[in-house]
Amino acid sequence: MTQLLLNNCSILDVETGAVTKGAILVEGDTIVAVGADVAASGAAPDCESVDMGGAHVMPGLISCHTHLTIVFPFSHSRTNEDPALTAFRAYSRARDALHAGVTTIRTVGEINRADIALRNSIKAGWVVGPRIYSAGYGVSTTGGHGHSFTAEADGADDFLRKCRLDLLAGADHVKIFLTGGIAHQGESLAQAEMIDAEINAAVAAARRAGTYVAAHAGGAGAIAHGVSLGVTCFEHAYEIDREASRAVKEADGFVVPTLCVTRSPAWMRDHCFEHWTIDKATSAADIHRDAIRIAFEEGVTIVNGTDIPPGDLDDGVPVVVRELENMLDVGMTPLQALQTATINASRLLHAPELGRIRVGAKADLIAMAGNPAQDLTALHDLDMVMIGGRIARGSAAQASPDFALRRAAPHCLRYVS
């Protein structure tokens, strides 16, 4: 199997913040050696080598709340959209995310289950993109917060069936909507949208499949109640309080805050959101920030997610990086913010092979001149993105727009762009 050696690296340990000089040896899609003497002892004679020029190398970013297919503004969504259009839009956003350094995405509800089709296409080698952990449609109540892009159900039996259909189609987790949100007029963050029997059905379907439930949840009461019924991952958590945070912590659960949802008015204007929508979102910014600060102080595991496509630009900076910078406002250090998009996210995904640079980990890497554990703005300008041992962005990559189509011969192709 072909080897690739990344020489002259400043290797960032995202668990401790330590930086060590050395090399990273990749074989296929896996890291097989890391350290100062790798070049001398571990590399094969015909190993390809790339001089990283002392750049800081860290694991690729993991974004755990995105919708690759939603149309902006939401009012333009069509539930009967041609699946081919949905798939192309999903692929475009996935490529943008990869270019921004996102090597793994978790989706949380997609039109036509395009995330599953795209994930399978990437795995088959037909296109190049980030790893995808899929939710399929996701399931909301009829006319509920997920209306227009999810499957809709009413009652325990209907929820059980719709969740099972997503899992049967290949979903990696179950997505539901416990409360209203900020996207629609007439809904509130604390407004309950599901009855206990429906939540229990979703949890039962997930557990039977060996996975978990991710729940859109705005209010603290709904979050605490969701924990009591077996939900372990909460999206947004706009108004989480200390009691609910302690419940999530005790259950070894997760919160994916998506702070950028309430802090990106320029992006919303660029995507033609109505004025009332922008005002409703930004008016919740301080409440949202303070709530997540409480969750962080209470020791809840916080995970990076954007809701906005992570490769989109907000004032010239990828949204996934903006979300990392938002974490500083809830009291995190730059290193702790990086952990939300690496080791914390890998725990949520039950994927210890992601989010670290170590032997046996996937060779999903990004490189930049500065040290992002000291200054997150280093992520504004990446020198390299590697996905599964293949360079997808960087000076070593071949400038070719059809790189995705040439992925079919991985033993022959090392550099892609």
C-alpha positions in Angstrom: 0.0 0.0 0.0 1.3 3.4 -1.0 2.8 5.5 1.8 3.0 9.3 2.2 5.3 11.1 4.6 4.5 14.6 5.9 7.9 15.9 6.9 8.9 18.9 9.0 5.6 19.3 10.8 4.7 21.1 14.0 2.2 18.5 15.3 -0.5 19.8 17.6 -1.9 17.5 20.3 -5.5 18.8 20.7 -5.8 17.0 24.0 -2.9 18.8 25.8 -2.1 21.7 23.5 1.5 20.5 23.2 3.3 21.0 19.9 6.1 18.7 18.8 8.4 18.7 15.8 8.3 15.6 13.7 6.8 13.7 10.8 3.5 11.9 10.1 3.6 8.7 8.1 0.3 7.8 6.3 -0.4 4.4 4.7 -3.6 4.3 2.8 -6.1 6.3 4.8 -4.5 5.7 8.2 -1.7 7.2 10.3 0.9 4.5 10.9 3.7 6.4 12.6 4.1 9.8 14.3 7.3 11.3 15.7 10.8 12.7 15.2 12.4 9.6 13.8 9.6 8.4 11.5 11.5 9.3 8.3 14.5 7.3 9.3 12.8 4.2 10.7 9.3 3.8 9.4 9.1 5.0 5.8 9.4 2.6 2.8 12.2 3.5 0.2 9.6 4.5 -2.4 7.5 6.6 0.1 6.3 9.9 -1.3 7.3 12.8 0.9 5.8 16.3 1.4 7.8 19.0 3.2 5.3 20.9 5.4 7.8 23.7 6.1 7.2 23.7 9.8 3.4 24.2 9.5 1.1 23.3 12.4 -0.7 20.1 11.7 -3.8 19.1 13.6 -6.8 16.7 13.1 -9.4 17.8 10.6 -12.4 19.6 12.0 -15.6 17.7 12.8 -18.9 19.7 12.4 -21.8 17.9 14.1 -24.8 19.9 13.1 -25.4 20.8 9.5 -28.0 20.5 6.8 -26.4 20.1 3.4 -29.7 20.4 1.5 -31.9 23.1 3.1 -32.8 26.0 0.9 -32.3 29.5 2.1 -34.5 31.3 2.9 -36.5 28.5 4.3 -39.7 29.7 2.6 -38.2 28.6 -0.8 -38.0 24.9 0.3 -39.9 22.4 -1.8 -40.7 19.0 -0.3 -41.2 17.6 -3.8 -37.8 18.8 -5.1 -36.1 16.6 -7.8 -33.7 14.4 -5.8 -30.9 15.1 -8.3 -31.0 18.8 -7.5 -30.9 18.0 -3.8 -27.9 15.7 -4.2 -25.9 18.3 -6.2 -26.6 21.0 -3.6 -25.5 18.6 -0.8 -22.3 17.8 -2.7 -21.5 21.4 -3.4 -21.8 22.2 0.3 -19.8 19.2 1.4 -17.0 20.2 -0.9 -17.1 23.7 0.5 -16.9 22.2 4.0 -13.9 20.1 3.1 -12.1 23.1 1.6 -12.7 24.9 4.9 -11.0 22.1 6.8 -14.1 20.0 7.8 -13.2 16.4 7.2 -16.2 15.0 9.0 -19.8 16.1 9.0 -22.8 15.0 11.0 -26.1 15.8 9.3 -29.3 16.3 11.2 -32.1 16.2 8.6 -31.9 16.3 4.9 -34.3 16.6 2.0 -34.6 13.3 0.0 -32.1 11.7 2.4 -29.4 13.1 0.1 -26.9 12.9 3.0 -27.1 9.1 2.9 -26.7 9.0 -0.9 -23.7 11.4 -0.7 -22.1 9.5 2.1 -22.4 6.2 0.2 -21.0 7.9 -3.0 -18.0 9.2 -1.1 -17.4 5.8 0.5 -17.6 4.1 -3.0 -15.0 6.5 -4.4 -17.3 8.2 -6.9 -16.8 11.7 -5.4 -14.4 13.2 -2.8 -15.8 14.7 0.3 -15.8 14.7 4.0 -16.9 11.7 6.1 -20.6 11.9 6.7 -22.6 10.6 9.6 -26.2 10.8 8.4 -29.6 11.3 9.9 -31.7 10.9 6.8 -34.9 12.9 6.8 -35.2 13.2 10.6 -38.7 13.2 12.1 -40.8 16.1 13.3 -44.5 16.4 14.2 -46.8 17.5 11.4 -46.3 21.2 10.8 -43.6 21.3 13.5 -40.2 23.0 13.5 -38.8 20.6 10.9 -41.7 21.1 8.5 -40.7 21.2 4.8 -37.5 19.2 5.0 -38.1 16.3 7.4 -40.4 13.3 7.6 -43.5 14.2 9.7 -45.3 11.9 12.1 -48.0 12.0 14.8 -48.3 9.5 17.6 -45.9 6.8 18.9 -46.5 4.2 16.2 -46.0 6.8 13.4 -42.8 8.1 15.0 -41.5 4.6 15.6 -42.1 3.7 11.9 -40.6 6.9 10.5 -37.5 6.6 12.7 -37.1 3.0 11.7 -37.4 4.0 8.0 -34.5 6.4 8.4 -32.4 3.8 10.1 -33.4 1.2 7.5 -32.3 3.6 4.8 -28.9 3.8 6.4 -29.1 6.7 9.0 -26.4 6.7 11.6 -28.5 8.3 14.3 -32.1 9.5 14.9 -33.0 13.2 14.7 -36.2 14.6 16.4 -37.5 18.1 17.3 -38.6 18.5 21.0 -39.5 22.2 20.8 -40.0 25.2 18.5 -37.1 27.4 17.5 -36.3 30.7 15.9 -36.9 30.0 12.3 -40.7 30.5 12.1 -43.2 33.0 13.3 -45.5 31.9 16.0 -43.1 29.3 17.6 -41.2 29.6 20.8 -38.0 28.1 22.2 -39.8 26.5 25.1 -42.9 25.3 23.2 -43.1 21.5 23.4 -43.8 19.8 20.0 -43.7 16.1 21.0 -45.5 14.0 23.5 -43.7 11.5 25.7 -44.9 8.5 23.8 -43.4 9.9 20.6 -40.1 10.6 22.3 -40.0 7.2 23.8 -40.7 5.7 20.3 -37.7 7.5 18.8 -35.4 6.5 21.7 -36.6 2.9 21.3 -35.9 2.9 17.6 -32.4 4.3 18.1 -31.5 1.9 20.9 -32.6 -1.1 19.0 -30.3 0.1 16.2 -27.4 0.6 18.6 -27.4 4.4 18.2 -28.7 7.5 19.8 -31.2 10.4 19.5 -30.2 13.9 18.6 -32.9 16.4 19.5 -33.6 20.0 18.5 -34.3 21.6 21.8 -34.6 25.2 22.8 -35.9 25.4 26.4 -34.3 24.1 29.6 -37.4 22.2 30.7 -37.6 20.2 27.4 -33.9 19.4 27.7 -34.2 18.0 31.2 -37.3 16.1 30.3 -35.6 14.7 27.2 -32.7 13.4 29.3 -35.2 11.6 31.6 -36.6 9.8 28.5 -33.3 8.7 27.2 -32.2 11.5 24.8 -28.5 12.2 25.0 -27.7 14.9 22.5 -29.3 18.3 22.3 -29.1 20.8 19.5 -29.0 24.6 20.0 -30.0 24.6 23.7 -30.8 28.3 23.5 -32.1 28.5 27.1 -30.4 25.6 28.9 -30.0 26.3 32.6 -27.9 24.8 35.4 -30.5 22.1 36.3 -30.8 20.9 32.8 -27.0 21.2 32.3 -26.5 18.9 35.3 -29.0 16.4 33.9 -27.1 16.3 30.6 -23.8 16.0 32.3 -25.0 13.2 34.6 -26.3 11.3 31.6 -22.9 11.7 29.9 -24.7 13.6 27.1 -23.8 16.3 24.7 -24.8 19.8 23.7 -24.3 21.2 20.1 -24.9 24.9 20.6 -24.7 26.3 17.0 -24.0 29.7 18.4 -23.6 31.1 14.9 -27.4 30.7 14.3 -28.0 33.8 16.6 -24.8 35.6 15.6 -24.7 35.7 11.8 -26.9 38.6 10.6 -24.6 39.4 7.6 -24.8 35.8 6.4 -28.6 35.8 6.8 -28.9 39.0 4.8 -26.7 37.5 2.1 -29.1 34.6 1.9 -32.2 36.8 1.7 -33.8 36.0 5.1 -36.7 38.2 6.0 -36.0 41.0 8.4 -38.2 39.5 11.1 -36.2 36.3 11.0 -32.9 38.1 11.3 -34.2 40.2 14.2 -35.7 37.1 16.0 -32.4 35.2 15.6 -30.1 38.0 16.7 -32.3 39.1 19.6 -31.6 35.6 21.2 -27.8 36.0 20.9 -27.1 37.1 24.4 -29.5 34.6 26.0 -28.0 31.8 23.8 -24.4 32.7 24.8 -25.2 32.9 28.5 -27.0 29.6 28.4 -24.1 27.8 26.8 -21.7 29.4 29.2 -23.7 27.8 32.0 -23.6 24.4 30.3 -19.8 24.7 29.8 -19.3 25.8 33.5 -21.4 22.7 34.6 -19.0 20.4 32.7 -21.3 19.5 29.8 -19.5 18.1 26.8 -19.8 20.8 24.1 -19.5 19.9 20.4 -19.0 22.1 17.4 -21.9 22.4 14.9 -23.1 25.3 12.8 -26.6 24.7 11.4 -25.5 27.1 8.6 -23.4 25.0 6.1 -20.0 24.9 7.7 -18.1 25.9 4.5 -20.2 29.0 3.9 -18.4 32.3 4.5 -19.4 34.8 7.1 -17.5 38.0 6.4 -14.9 36.1 4.5 -14.3 33.4 7.3 -15.7 29.9 7.1 -18.7 29.4 9.4 -17.1 26.4 11.1 -14.2 28.7 12.2 -16.7 31.4 13.3 -18.4 28.8 15.5 -15.0 28.0 17.1 -14.4 31.7 17.7 -17.9 32.0 19.2 -16.9 29.4 21.8 -14.4 31.9 23.3 -17.3 34.1 24.3 -18.7 31.3 26.6 -15.4 31.1 28.4 -13.4 28.6 26.5 -9.7 28.8 25.7 -8.7 28.4 22.0 -7.6 24.8 22.8 -11.0 24.0 24.4 -12.7 25.4 21.4 -10.7 23.2 19.1 -11.6 20.2 21.3 -15.3 20.8 20.5 -14.5 20.1 16.8 -12.1 17.2 17.5 -12.0 14.9 20.5 -15.5 15.9 21.9 -17.0 15.4 18.5 -15.3 12.0 18.1 -16.9 10.9 21.4 -20.3 11.9 20.2 -19.9 10.0 17.0 -18.4 6.9 18.8 -15.4 7.3 16.4 -12.1 7.2 18.4 -10.3 6.9 15.1 -11.2 10.6 14.4 -10.1 13.8 16.0 -6.6 12.9 17.0 -3.1 12.5 15.5 -1.9 9.1 16.6 -1.1 5.7 15.2 -4.3 4.0 14.0 -6.2 7.2 13.5 -7.6 8.2 10.2 -5.4 10.5 8.2 -7.8 13.4 8.2 -5.5 16.4 8.8 -5.3 20.2 8.3 -2.2 22.4 8.3 -1.7 26.1 8.8 1.2 28.5 9.6 0.1 29.6 13.1 -0.9 27.6 16.2 -4.7 27.6 16.5 -4.5 26.4 20.1 -3.1 29.9 20.8 -5.0 31.9 18.2 -8.0 30.5 16.3 -7.4 33.0 13.5 -4.7 30.7 12.3 -7.6 28.6 10.8 -8.6 31.5 8.5 -5.8 30.5 6.0 -5.2 26.7 5.7 -2.1 25.4 3.9 -3.4 21.9 3.5 -6.5 19.7 4.0 -6.1 15.9 3.9 -9.0 13.5 3.9 -8.3 9.8 4.3 -4.6 10.2 3.3 -5.3 12.3 0.2 -4.5 16.0 0.0 -7.6 17.8 -1.0 -6.3 21.4 -0.6 -2.7 22.7 -0.7 0.2 23.5 -2.8 1.0 19.7 -3.2 -2.5 19.1 -4.7 -3.0 18.9 -8.4 -5.1 21.8 -9.8 -7.8 19.8 -11.4 -11.6 20.5 -11.2 -12.5 16.9 -11.9 -10.6 15.4 -9.0 -13.7 13.7 -7.6 -14.1 11.7 -10.8 -10.5 10.4 -10.6 -10.9 9.1 -7.1 -11.7 5.6 -8.4 -8.0 4.6 -8.5 -6.8 5.4 -5.0 -3.6 3.4 -5.3 -2.6 5.6 -8.2 -3.9 8.9 -7.0 -2.3 10.6 -4.0 -2.9 14.3 -4.5 -6.3 15.8 -5.2 -7.6 19.3 -5.3 
